[in-house]
mmCIF file of C-alpha atoms in Angstrom:
data_model
loop_
_atom_site.group_PDB
_atom_site.id
_atom_site.type_symbol
_atom_site.label_atom_id
_atom_site.label_comp_id
_atom_site.label_asym_id
_atom_site.label_seq_id
_atom_site.Cartn_x
_atom_site.Cartn_y
_atom_site.Cartn_z
ATOM 1 C CA MET E 1 -7.806 -43.815 35.425
ATOM 2 C CA PRO E 2 -4.845 -41.994 33.830
ATOM 3 C CA THR E 3 -4.425 -38.364 34.814
ATOM 4 C CA ILE E 4 -4.454 -35.948 31.884
ATOM 5 C CA TYR E 5 -3.049 -32.418 32.099
ATOM 6 C CA LEU E 6 -5.203 -30.173 29.902
ATOM 7 C CA ALA E 7 -2.836 -27.450 28.699
ATOM 8 C CA GLY E 8 -4.159 -24.488 26.743
ATOM 9 C CA PRO E 9 -5.059 -20.824 26.770
ATOM 10 C CA GLU E 10 -8.742 -21.297 27.750
ATOM 11 C CA VAL E 11 -7.951 -19.855 31.181
ATOM 12 C CA PHE E 12 -7.759 -16.389 29.572
ATOM 13 C CA LEU E 13 -11.286 -16.490 28.088
ATOM 14 C CA PRO E 14 -14.085 -14.529 29.773
ATOM 15 C CA ASP E 15 -16.061 -17.788 29.979
ATOM 16 C CA ALA E 16 -13.033 -19.849 31.040
ATOM 17 C CA GLN E 17 -14.720 -21.695 33.894
ATOM 18 C CA ALA E 18 -17.595 -23.027 31.794
ATOM 19 C CA LEU E 19 -15.402 -24.070 28.868
ATOM 20 C CA MET E 20 -12.789 -25.739 31.059
ATOM 21 C CA ALA E 21 -15.513 -27.573 32.978
ATOM 22 C CA GLN E 22 -16.830 -28.875 29.663
ATOM 23 C CA LYS E 23 -13.331 -30.027 28.652
ATOM 24 C CA ARG E 24 -12.976 -31.843 31.964
ATOM 25 C CA ARG E 25 -16.372 -33.519 31.553
ATOM 26 C CA LEU E 26 -15.379 -34.782 28.125
ATOM 27 C CA ALA E 27 -12.011 -36.035 29.422
ATOM 28 C CA ARG E 28 -13.803 -38.029 32.125
ATOM 29 C CA GLN E 29 -16.186 -39.492 29.550
ATOM 30 C CA PHE E 30 -13.203 -40.986 27.765
ATOM 31 C CA GLY E 31 -11.681 -42.434 30.917
ATOM 32 C CA PHE E 32 -9.234 -39.727 31.968
ATOM 33 C CA GLU E 33 -8.910 -37.838 35.240
ATOM 34 C CA PRO E 34 -8.380 -34.195 34.169
ATOM 35 C CA THR E 35 -5.944 -31.806 35.814
ATOM 36 C CA GLY E 36 -4.130 -28.614 34.874
ATOM 37 C CA PRO E 37 -4.977 -24.904 34.831
ATOM 38 C CA GLY E 38 -8.372 -24.191 36.328
ATOM 39 C CA SER E 39 -9.005 -27.796 37.356
ATOM 40 C CA ASP E 40 -9.106 -27.097 41.089
ATOM 41 C CA GLU E 41 -12.727 -26.077 41.060
ATOM 42 C CA ASN E 42 -13.051 -26.011 44.819
ATOM 43 C CA GLN E 43 -10.028 -23.802 45.388
ATOM 44 C CA ALA E 44 -9.601 -20.089 44.838
ATOM 45 C CA PRO E 45 -10.155 -18.987 41.247
ATOM 46 C CA SER E 46 -6.818 -18.506 39.558
ATOM 47 C CA GLY E 47 -7.529 -14.802 39.042
ATOM 48 C CA ILE E 48 -6.681 -14.123 42.652
ATOM 49 C CA LEU E 49 -3.739 -16.499 42.973
ATOM 50 C CA THR E 50 -0.298 -14.958 42.628
ATOM 51 C CA ALA E 51 1.819 -15.803 39.602
ATOM 52 C CA ASP E 52 4.142 -17.861 41.780
ATOM 53 C CA ALA E 53 1.259 -19.889 43.203
ATOM 54 C CA ILE E 54 -0.147 -20.539 39.726
ATOM 55 C CA TYR E 55 3.284 -21.635 38.507
ATOM 56 C CA ARG E 56 3.804 -23.993 41.430
ATOM 57 C CA ARG E 57 0.340 -25.488 41.085
ATOM 58 C CA ASN E 58 0.851 -26.163 37.370
ATOM 59 C CA ASP E 59 4.379 -27.497 37.934
ATOM 60 C CA LEU E 60 3.092 -29.986 40.508
ATOM 61 C CA ALA E 61 0.118 -31.002 38.367
ATOM 62 C CA MET E 62 2.426 -31.678 35.399
ATOM 63 C CA ARG E 63 4.732 -33.849 37.486
ATOM 64 C CA LYS E 64 1.782 -35.873 38.785
ATOM 65 C CA ALA E 65 -0.002 -36.301 35.446
ATOM 66 C CA GLU E 66 0.620 -39.203 33.086
ATOM 67 C CA ILE E 67 -0.579 -37.518 29.906
ATOM 68 C CA CYS E 68 -0.686 -34.008 28.449
ATOM 69 C CA LEU E 69 -3.249 -32.909 25.867
ATOM 70 C CA ALA E 70 -2.324 -29.408 24.743
ATOM 71 C CA ASN E 71 -4.430 -26.915 22.806
ATOM 72 C CA ILE E 72 -1.937 -25.276 20.423
ATOM 73 C CA THR E 73 -4.507 -23.251 18.475
ATOM 74 C CA PRO E 74 -2.763 -19.919 17.742
ATOM 75 C CA PHE E 75 -3.241 -17.473 20.616
ATOM 76 C CA ARG E 76 -2.720 -13.720 20.226
ATOM 77 C CA GLY E 77 -0.525 -14.214 17.205
ATOM 78 C CA ILE E 78 0.694 -16.913 14.872
ATOM 79 C CA SER E 79 1.785 -19.490 17.443
ATOM 80 C CA ALA E 80 0.450 -21.378 20.434
ATOM 81 C CA ASP E 81 0.160 -19.778 23.864
ATOM 82 C CA PRO E 82 3.716 -19.706 25.288
ATOM 83 C CA GLY E 83 2.623 -21.119 28.648
ATOM 84 C CA THR E 84 1.230 -24.130 26.801
ATOM 85 C CA VAL E 85 4.445 -24.504 24.782
ATOM 86 C CA TYR E 86 6.505 -24.448 27.991
ATOM 87 C CA GLU E 87 4.276 -27.198 29.381
ATOM 88 C CA ILE E 88 4.666 -29.361 26.258
ATOM 89 C CA GLY E 89 8.477 -29.170 26.495
ATOM 90 C CA PHE E 90 8.383 -29.725 30.232
ATOM 91 C CA MET E 91 6.212 -32.839 30.061
ATOM 92 C CA ILE E 92 8.120 -34.331 27.129
ATOM 93 C CA ALA E 93 11.328 -33.973 29.144
ATOM 94 C CA LEU E 94 9.656 -35.796 32.033
ATOM 95 C CA GLY E 95 8.801 -38.668 29.678
ATOM 96 C CA LYS E 96 5.044 -38.111 29.764
ATOM 97 C CA ARG E 97 2.758 -38.974 26.851
ATOM 98 C CA VAL E 98 2.124 -35.621 25.109
ATOM 99 C CA TRP E 99 -0.443 -34.947 22.397
ATOM 100 C CA ALA E 100 -1.623 -31.662 20.938
ATOM 101 C CA TYR E 101 -4.448 -30.317 18.836
ATOM 102 C CA SER E 102 -5.094 -27.125 16.938
ATOM 103 C CA ASN E 103 -8.309 -25.614 15.669
ATOM 104 C CA HIS E 104 -6.299 -24.049 12.849
ATOM 105 C CA PRO E 105 -5.759 -26.332 9.833
ATOM 106 C CA ASP E 106 -2.777 -24.583 8.277
ATOM 107 C CA ASP E 107 0.938 -25.249 8.510
ATOM 108 C CA TYR E 108 2.967 -22.796 10.577
ATOM 109 C CA GLY E 109 4.771 -21.497 7.482
ATOM 110 C CA ARG E 110 1.500 -20.700 5.781
ATOM 111 C CA ARG E 111 0.224 -18.822 8.846
ATOM 112 C CA VAL E 112 3.445 -16.819 9.027
ATOM 113 C CA GLU E 113 3.050 -15.819 5.391
ATOM 114 C CA ALA E 114 -0.694 -15.071 5.588
ATOM 115 C CA ASP E 115 -1.027 -13.601 9.075
ATOM 116 C CA TRP E 116 2.368 -12.178 10.033
ATOM 117 C CA TYR E 117 3.569 -10.974 6.620
ATOM 118 C CA ARG E 118 -0.067 -10.286 5.595
ATOM 119 C CA GLY E 119 0.210 -12.194 2.368
ATOM 120 C CA GLN E 120 3.454 -10.595 1.143
ATOM 121 C CA ALA E 121 5.184 -13.342 -0.804
ATOM 122 C CA LEU E 122 8.109 -15.148 0.781
ATOM 123 C CA ASP E 123 11.453 -15.023 -1.004
ATOM 124 C CA ARG E 124 12.058 -18.565 -2.239
ATOM 125 C CA THR E 125 15.106 -17.872 -4.376
ATOM 126 C CA SER E 126 17.580 -19.287 -1.833
ATOM 127 C CA GLY E 127 17.343 -22.738 -0.298
ATOM 128 C CA ARG E 128 15.254 -21.389 2.548
ATOM 129 C CA PRO E 129 12.034 -19.320 2.326
ATOM 130 C CA ARG E 130 12.404 -15.884 3.906
ATOM 131 C CA GLY E 131 10.011 -13.052 4.759
ATOM 132 C CA PRO E 132 10.410 -9.514 3.389
ATOM 133 C CA ASP E 133 12.437 -8.773 6.579
ATOM 134 C CA GLY E 134 14.913 -11.544 5.759
ATOM 135 C CA LEU E 135 13.801 -13.868 8.571
ATOM 136 C CA ALA E 136 13.672 -17.523 7.581
ATOM 137 C CA VAL E 137 10.251 -19.186 7.694
ATOM 138 C CA GLU E 138 9.968 -22.802 8.818
ATOM 139 C CA GLU E 139 8.125 -24.808 6.181
ATOM 140 C CA HIS E 140 8.200 -28.341 7.468
ATOM 141 C CA GLY E 141 4.480 -29.051 7.124
ATOM 142 C CA MET E 142 4.086 -28.713 10.874
ATOM 143 C CA ALA E 143 1.426 -27.012 12.985
ATOM 144 C CA ASP E 144 3.934 -24.789 14.817
ATOM 145 C CA ASN E 145 7.672 -24.509 15.546
ATOM 146 C CA LEU E 146 9.446 -27.770 14.750
ATOM 147 C CA MET E 147 10.439 -28.409 18.368
ATOM 148 C CA ILE E 148 6.742 -28.679 19.313
ATOM 149 C CA ASP E 149 5.639 -31.017 16.530
ATOM 150 C CA GLY E 150 9.040 -32.725 16.626
ATOM 151 C CA GLY E 151 8.964 -33.433 20.347
ATOM 152 C CA ILE E 152 5.419 -34.746 20.284
ATOM 153 C CA THR E 153 5.823 -37.048 17.301
ATOM 154 C CA ALA E 154 9.319 -38.283 18.265
ATOM 155 C CA THR E 155 7.890 -39.507 21.565
ATOM 156 C CA GLY E 156 4.928 -41.265 19.981
ATOM 157 C CA GLY E 157 2.273 -38.567 20.304
ATOM 158 C CA GLN E 158 0.077 -36.990 17.680
ATOM 159 C CA VAL E 159 -0.621 -33.416 16.622
ATOM 160 C CA LEU E 160 -4.213 -33.194 15.381
ATOM 161 C CA ARG E 161 -5.605 -30.292 13.404
ATOM 162 C CA ALA E 162 -9.054 -29.131 12.347
ATOM 163 C CA ALA E 163 -9.878 -29.680 8.678
ATOM 164 C CA THR E 164 -11.152 -26.093 8.441
ATOM 165 C CA ILE E 165 -11.213 -23.177 10.881
ATOM 166 C CA PRO E 166 -14.351 -23.599 13.012
ATOM 167 C CA ALA E 167 -16.753 -20.726 13.709
ATOM 168 C CA ASP E 168 -15.254 -20.211 17.177
ATOM 169 C CA PRO E 169 -11.655 -21.497 17.183
ATOM 170 C CA ALA E 170 -11.057 -20.456 20.790
ATOM 171 C CA ARG E 171 -13.921 -22.645 22.008
ATOM 172 C CA ASP E 172 -14.604 -25.387 19.464
ATOM 173 C CA LEU E 173 -14.104 -28.842 20.980
ATOM 174 C CA ALA E 174 -14.493 -31.139 17.949
ATOM 175 C CA VAL E 175 -10.759 -31.770 17.474
ATOM 176 C CA TYR E 176 -10.267 -31.922 21.230
ATOM 177 C CA GLU E 177 -12.853 -34.704 21.409
ATOM 178 C CA GLN E 178 -11.243 -36.464 18.446
ATOM 179 C CA ALA E 179 -7.918 -36.339 20.303
ATOM 180 C CA LEU E 180 -9.517 -37.855 23.412
ATOM 181 C CA VAL E 181 -10.926 -40.741 21.337
ATOM 182 C CA LEU E 182 -7.530 -41.507 19.802
ATOM 183 C CA LEU E 183 -5.673 -41.041 23.076
ATOM 184 C CA ALA E 184 -8.034 -43.446 24.846
ATOM 185 C CA GLN E 185 -7.448 -46.035 22.084
ATOM 186 C CA SER E 186 -3.707 -45.488 22.373
ATOM 187 C CA VAL E 187 -3.732 -45.979 26.142
ATOM 188 C CA THR E 188 -5.860 -49.131 25.797
ATOM 189 C CA ALA E 189 -3.562 -50.528 23.089
ATOM 190 C CA ASP E 190 -0.497 -49.983 25.292
ATOM 191 C CA ARG E 191 -2.101 -51.840 28.177
ATOM 192 C CA SER E 192 -3.344 -54.855 26.241
ATOM 193 C CA MET W 1 34.031 -26.035 31.411
ATOM 194 C CA PRO W 2 30.218 -26.158 31.776
ATOM 195 C CA THR W 3 28.253 -26.696 28.583
ATOM 196 C CA ILE W 4 25.733 -23.947 27.830
ATOM 197 C CA TYR W 5 22.816 -24.425 25.427
ATOM 198 C CA LEU W 6 22.236 -21.108 23.641
ATOM 199 C CA ALA W 7 18.505 -21.073 22.880
ATOM 200 C CA GLY W 8 17.015 -18.322 20.763
ATOM 201 C CA PRO W 9 15.618 -17.324 17.388
ATOM 202 C CA GLU W 10 18.926 -16.120 15.898
ATOM 203 C CA VAL W 11 18.924 -19.146 13.608
ATOM 204 C CA PHE W 12 16.198 -17.461 11.522
ATOM 205 C CA LEU W 13 18.197 -14.284 10.802
ATOM 206 C CA PRO W 14 19.809 -13.810 7.370
ATOM 207 C CA ASP W 15 23.154 -13.312 9.162
ATOM 208 C CA ALA W 16 22.545 -16.168 11.605
ATOM 209 C CA GLN W 17 25.945 -17.811 11.231
ATOM 210 C CA ALA W 18 27.934 -14.671 12.057
ATOM 211 C CA LEU W 19 25.758 -13.670 15.009
ATOM 212 C CA MET W 20 25.694 -17.156 16.500
ATOM 213 C CA ALA W 21 29.460 -17.448 16.096
ATOM 214 C CA GLN W 22 29.810 -14.181 18.020
ATOM 215 C CA LYS W 23 27.516 -15.488 20.784
ATOM 216 C CA ARG W 24 29.616 -18.652 21.021
ATOM 217 C CA ARG W 25 32.858 -16.645 21.197
ATOM 218 C CA LEU W 26 31.473 -14.586 24.059
ATOM 219 C CA ALA W 27 30.263 -17.694 25.878
ATOM 220 C CA ARG W 28 33.759 -19.191 25.666
ATOM 221 C CA GLN W 29 35.272 -15.950 26.982
ATOM 222 C CA PHE W 30 33.230 -16.386 30.136
ATOM 223 C CA GLY W 31 34.213 -20.001 30.608
ATOM 224 C CA PHE W 32 31.361 -21.853 28.944
ATOM 225 C CA GLU W 33 31.354 -24.444 26.174
ATOM 226 C CA PRO W 34 28.511 -23.353 23.884
ATOM 227 C CA THR W 35 26.062 -25.712 22.226
ATOM 228 C CA GLY W 36 22.562 -25.550 20.743
ATOM 229 C CA PRO W 37 21.073 -24.500 17.395
ATOM 230 C CA GLY W 38 23.740 -23.696 14.823
ATOM 231 C CA SER W 39 26.632 -24.706 17.044
ATOM 232 C CA ASP W 40 27.775 -27.576 14.864
ATOM 233 C CA GLU W 41 29.796 -25.361 12.565
ATOM 234 C CA ASN W 42 31.495 -28.249 10.838
ATOM 235 C CA GLN W 43 28.319 -30.119 10.029
ATOM 236 C CA ALA W 44 25.688 -29.409 7.403
ATOM 237 C CA PRO W 45 24.032 -26.029 7.774
ATOM 238 C CA SER W 46 20.662 -26.448 9.449
ATOM 239 C CA GLY W 47 18.871 -25.117 6.371
ATOM 240 C CA ILE W 48 19.350 -28.432 4.644
ATOM 241 C CA LEU W 49 18.723 -30.678 7.624
ATOM 242 C CA THR W 50 15.237 -32.113 7.900
ATOM 243 C CA ALA W 51 12.971 -30.948 10.705
ATOM 244 C CA ASP W 52 13.323 -34.316 12.409
ATOM 245 C CA ALA W 53 17.130 -34.144 12.301
ATOM 246 C CA ILE W 54 17.116 -30.607 13.730
ATOM 247 C CA TYR W 55 14.763 -31.703 16.506
ATOM 248 C CA ARG W 56 16.890 -34.710 17.425
ATOM 249 C CA ARG W 57 20.118 -32.687 17.402
ATOM 250 C CA ASN W 58 18.610 -30.050 19.699
ATOM 251 C CA ASP W 59 17.049 -32.671 21.968
ATOM 252 C CA LEU W 60 20.403 -34.395 22.406
ATOM 253 C CA ALA W 61 22.270 -31.111 22.938
ATOM 254 C CA MET W 62 19.790 -30.087 25.665
ATOM 255 C CA ARG W 63 20.181 -33.398 27.473
ATOM 256 C CA LYS W 64 23.972 -33.069 27.399
ATOM 257 C CA ALA W 65 24.158 -29.400 28.421
ATOM 258 C CA GLU W 66 24.396 -28.241 32.018
ATOM 259 C CA ILE W 67 23.034 -24.730 31.483
ATOM 260 C CA CYS W 68 20.544 -22.989 29.204
ATOM 261 C CA LEU W 69 20.743 -19.303 28.350
ATOM 262 C CA ALA W 70 17.653 -18.410 26.336
ATOM 263 C CA ASN W 71 16.979 -15.309 24.267
ATOM 264 C CA ILE W 72 13.300 -14.544 24.925
ATOM 265 C CA THR W 73 13.238 -11.216 23.059
ATOM 266 C CA PRO W 74 9.814 -11.133 21.358
ATOM 267 C CA PHE W 75 9.938 -12.862 17.978
ATOM 268 C CA ARG W 76 7.283 -12.314 15.266
ATOM 269 C CA GLY W 77 4.773 -11.160 17.825
ATOM 270 C CA ILE W 78 4.467 -10.322 21.497
ATOM 271 C CA SER W 79 6.161 -13.397 22.956
ATOM 272 C CA ALA W 80 9.392 -15.346 22.717
ATOM 273 C CA ASP W 81 10.089 -17.741 19.850
ATOM 274 C CA PRO W 82 8.039 -20.903 20.621
ATOM 275 C CA GLY W 83 10.987 -23.205 19.952
ATOM 276 C CA THR W 84 12.937 -21.357 22.610
ATOM 277 C CA VAL W 85 10.014 -21.576 25.051
ATOM 278 C CA TYR W 86 9.789 -25.329 24.489
ATOM 279 C CA GLU W 87 13.505 -25.600 25.261
ATOM 280 C CA ILE W 88 13.176 -23.581 28.474
ATOM 281 C CA GLY W 89 10.418 -25.873 29.769
ATOM 282 C CA PHE W 90 12.306 -28.956 28.609
ATOM 283 C CA MET W 91 15.552 -28.030 30.339
ATOM 284 C CA ILE W 92 13.834 -26.928 33.548
ATOM 285 C CA ALA W 93 12.122 -30.327 33.715
ATOM 286 C CA LEU W 94 15.534 -31.987 33.320
ATOM 287 C CA GLY W 95 16.820 -29.991 36.305
ATOM 288 C CA LYS W 96 19.246 -27.865 34.296
ATOM 289 C CA ARG W 97 20.206 -24.328 35.285
ATOM 290 C CA VAL W 98 18.080 -22.096 33.045
ATOM 291 C CA TRP W 99 18.458 -18.330 32.581
ATOM 292 C CA ALA W 100 16.879 -16.025 30.048
ATOM 293 C CA TYR W 101 17.321 -12.534 28.691
ATOM 294 C CA SER W 102 15.219 -10.178 26.621
ATOM 295 C CA ASN W 103 16.193 -7.130 24.629
ATOM 296 C CA HIS W 104 12.732 -5.737 25.349
ATOM 297 C CA PRO W 105 12.413 -3.902 28.657
ATOM 298 C CA ASP W 106 8.646 -4.073 29.109
ATOM 299 C CA ASP W 107 6.432 -6.437 31.034
ATOM 300 C CA TYR W 108 4.418 -8.912 28.998
ATOM 301 C CA GLY W 109 1.139 -7.215 29.966
ATOM 302 C CA ARG W 110 2.365 -3.891 28.701
ATOM 303 C CA ARG W 111 3.461 -5.404 25.378
ATOM 304 C CA VAL W 112 0.077 -7.092 24.955
ATOM 305 C CA GLU W 113 -1.651 -3.758 25.500
ATOM 306 C CA ALA W 114 0.710 -1.713 23.304
ATOM 307 C CA ASP W 115 1.532 -4.167 20.519
ATOM 308 C CA TRP W 116 -1.341 -6.651 20.326
ATOM 309 C CA TYR W 117 -4.246 -4.384 21.264
ATOM 310 C CA ARG W 118 -2.414 -1.424 19.673
ATOM 311 C CA GLY W 119 -2.849 0.801 22.678
ATOM 312 C CA GLN W 120 -6.581 0.201 23.192
ATOM 313 C CA ALA W 121 -7.076 0.435 26.935
ATOM 314 C CA LEU W 122 -7.540 -2.768 28.906
ATOM 315 C CA ASP W 123 -10.734 -3.171 30.902
ATOM 316 C CA ARG W 124 -9.686 -2.996 34.545
ATOM 317 C CA THR W 125 -13.116 -2.866 36.108
ATOM 318 C CA SER W 126 -13.100 -6.511 37.198
ATOM 319 C CA GLY W 127 -10.368 -8.122 39.279
ATOM 320 C CA ARG W 128 -8.477 -9.081 36.127
ATOM 321 C CA PRO W 129 -7.402 -6.803 33.242
ATOM 322 C CA ARG W 130 -8.980 -7.829 29.935
ATOM 323 C CA GLY W 131 -8.510 -6.762 26.322
ATOM 324 C CA PRO W 132 -11.316 -5.392 24.151
ATOM 325 C CA ASP W 133 -11.910 -9.013 23.035
ATOM 326 C CA GLY W 134 -12.487 -10.138 26.630
ATOM 327 C CA LEU W 135 -9.250 -12.140 26.909
ATOM 328 C CA ALA W 136 -7.499 -11.768 30.269
ATOM 329 C CA VAL W 137 -4.038 -10.174 30.188
ATOM 330 C CA GLU W 138 -1.349 -11.423 32.549
ATOM 331 C CA GLU W 139 0.054 -8.523 34.533
ATOM 332 C CA HIS W 140 2.508 -10.112 36.905
ATOM 333 C CA GLY W 141 5.448 -7.833 36.153
ATOM 334 C CA MET W 142 7.059 -10.620 34.129
ATOM 335 C CA ALA W 143 8.865 -10.615 30.799
ATOM 336 C CA ASP W 144 6.531 -13.208 29.232
ATOM 337 C CA ASN W 145 3.962 -15.851 30.198
ATOM 338 C CA LEU W 146 4.210 -16.663 33.900
ATOM 339 C CA MET W 147 5.311 -20.256 33.321
ATOM 340 C CA ILE W 148 8.508 -18.992 31.664
ATOM 341 C CA ASP W 149 9.508 -16.433 34.275
ATOM 342 C CA GLY W 150 8.055 -18.649 37.006
ATOM 343 C CA GLY W 151 9.993 -21.741 35.996
ATOM 344 C CA ILE W 152 13.274 -19.887 35.670
ATOM 345 C CA THR W 153 13.068 -18.002 38.954
ATOM 346 C CA ALA W 154 11.628 -20.920 40.955
ATOM 347 C CA THR W 155 14.680 -22.986 40.002
ATOM 348 C CA GLY W 156 17.195 -20.260 40.916
ATOM 349 C CA GLY W 157 17.691 -18.672 37.500
ATOM 350 C CA GLN W 158 17.339 -15.076 36.445
ATOM 351 C CA VAL W 159 15.411 -13.320 33.674
ATOM 352 C CA LEU W 160 17.387 -10.254 32.570
ATOM 353 C CA ARG W 161 15.952 -7.448 30.474
ATOM 354 C CA ALA W 162 17.368 -4.496 28.582
ATOM 355 C CA ALA W 163 16.803 -1.108 30.233
ATOM 356 C CA THR W 164 15.611 0.306 26.909
ATOM 357 C CA ILE W 165 14.992 -1.234 23.474
ATOM 358 C CA PRO W 166 18.358 -1.276 21.661
ATOM 359 C CA ALA W 167 18.754 -0.089 18.072
ATOM 360 C CA ASP W 168 18.782 -3.684 16.799
ATOM 361 C CA PRO W 169 16.903 -5.894 19.288
ATOM 362 C CA ALA W 170 17.333 -9.034 17.175
ATOM 363 C CA ARG W 171 21.122 -8.714 17.321
ATOM 364 C CA ASP W 172 22.138 -6.629 20.329
ATOM 365 C CA LEU W 173 24.330 -8.642 22.721
ATOM 366 C CA ALA W 174 24.681 -6.274 25.690
ATOM 367 C CA VAL W 175 22.149 -8.080 27.906
ATOM 368 C CA TYR W 176 23.386 -11.437 26.653
ATOM 369 C CA GLU W 177 26.888 -10.514 27.814
ATOM 370 C CA GLN W 178 25.523 -9.247 31.131
ATOM 371 C CA ALA W 179 23.798 -12.613 31.577
ATOM 372 C CA LEU W 180 27.061 -14.461 30.881
ATOM 373 C CA VAL W 181 28.851 -12.380 33.531
ATOM 374 C CA LEU W 182 26.223 -13.145 36.167
ATOM 375 C CA LEU W 183 25.945 -16.798 35.171
ATOM 376 C CA ALA W 184 29.704 -17.244 35.436
ATOM 377 C CA GLN W 185 29.633 -15.690 38.915
ATOM 378 C CA SER W 186 26.727 -17.940 39.870
ATOM 379 C CA VAL W 187 28.542 -21.080 38.672
ATOM 380 C CA THR W 188 31.722 -20.037 40.531
ATOM 381 C CA ALA W 189 29.778 -19.319 43.719
ATOM 382 C CA ASP W 190 28.137 -22.742 43.590
ATOM 383 C CA ARG W 191 31.499 -24.463 43.257
ATOM 384 C CA SER W 192 33.314 -22.583 46.027
#
């Protein structure tokens, strides 16, 4: 049973334990052994672990896992949780199979325009779209910064997105489950 | 001369070329051969490269470099540029020497409270501080998410921060230069 590291910001939710337990149950249903933040149910809750202990636990879990499935739904801003982004880069460098999903349907560039610049139009008169502050805005049709989408797709993974924003984007598991289905097919195809 | 990958969001600035050239000059002054985004001065400007080409160029440069010095000054929000965070995780996984600097002096938790929750007090009545929306806030005395600071310090690197916010945090190079000084000493010490 391949080990899957479930990266994402769920650990910060007030109902983290219940939601992460549900994600682990679903992962097992599709033939994966889940690991990652909050997966050590019988150990101390992460709230009372030191930062260094949390880091070391995650580092070890990433090295042991075969697959990463990362929740890159925007977290406290326009991009994915930075801990999750670190883990995506880390596991791609280790040659793991990395996939991601987002409960936000829009391209990164569109979110920057709508949510960061609050709908102020980008300047498109030069070759590169720029915000009112002059900062260039990536418009590559990707879910987030091009290194994230780029790294995942260049190594054979997929970045899945919701078709529309669900009622509870921090907790909705429809795209997560869709990713598990496709990942399981992908693993089976590689082994046959 | 050790190769240093200069990660950071400078590439998005309207004056990116001049600022990145200045960062490369300083790196050379301290005995490093700079590489990373925007370092291929004689090639096509990155604005007209496709996302895939930019990704592949950065991926190759990271694999070739010995050191990463990452600018994790908050970018369009409360955290570092996600591309830079990806690169930090990637290069730590490859066993490179990774350092970071921020032109913001405050801990991540303090920035979340001041800038994301706009000064609304965190709920500290449970064991873990939480925002008005119930989301837990990391307060580990770190510059950003614990995986970033944790990964850098666990592998012998340093995360340097400005003592106060400079007049132009997107462009100020004082802490960058301080990092180069200390990195050069660290490289020399390792070789003696």
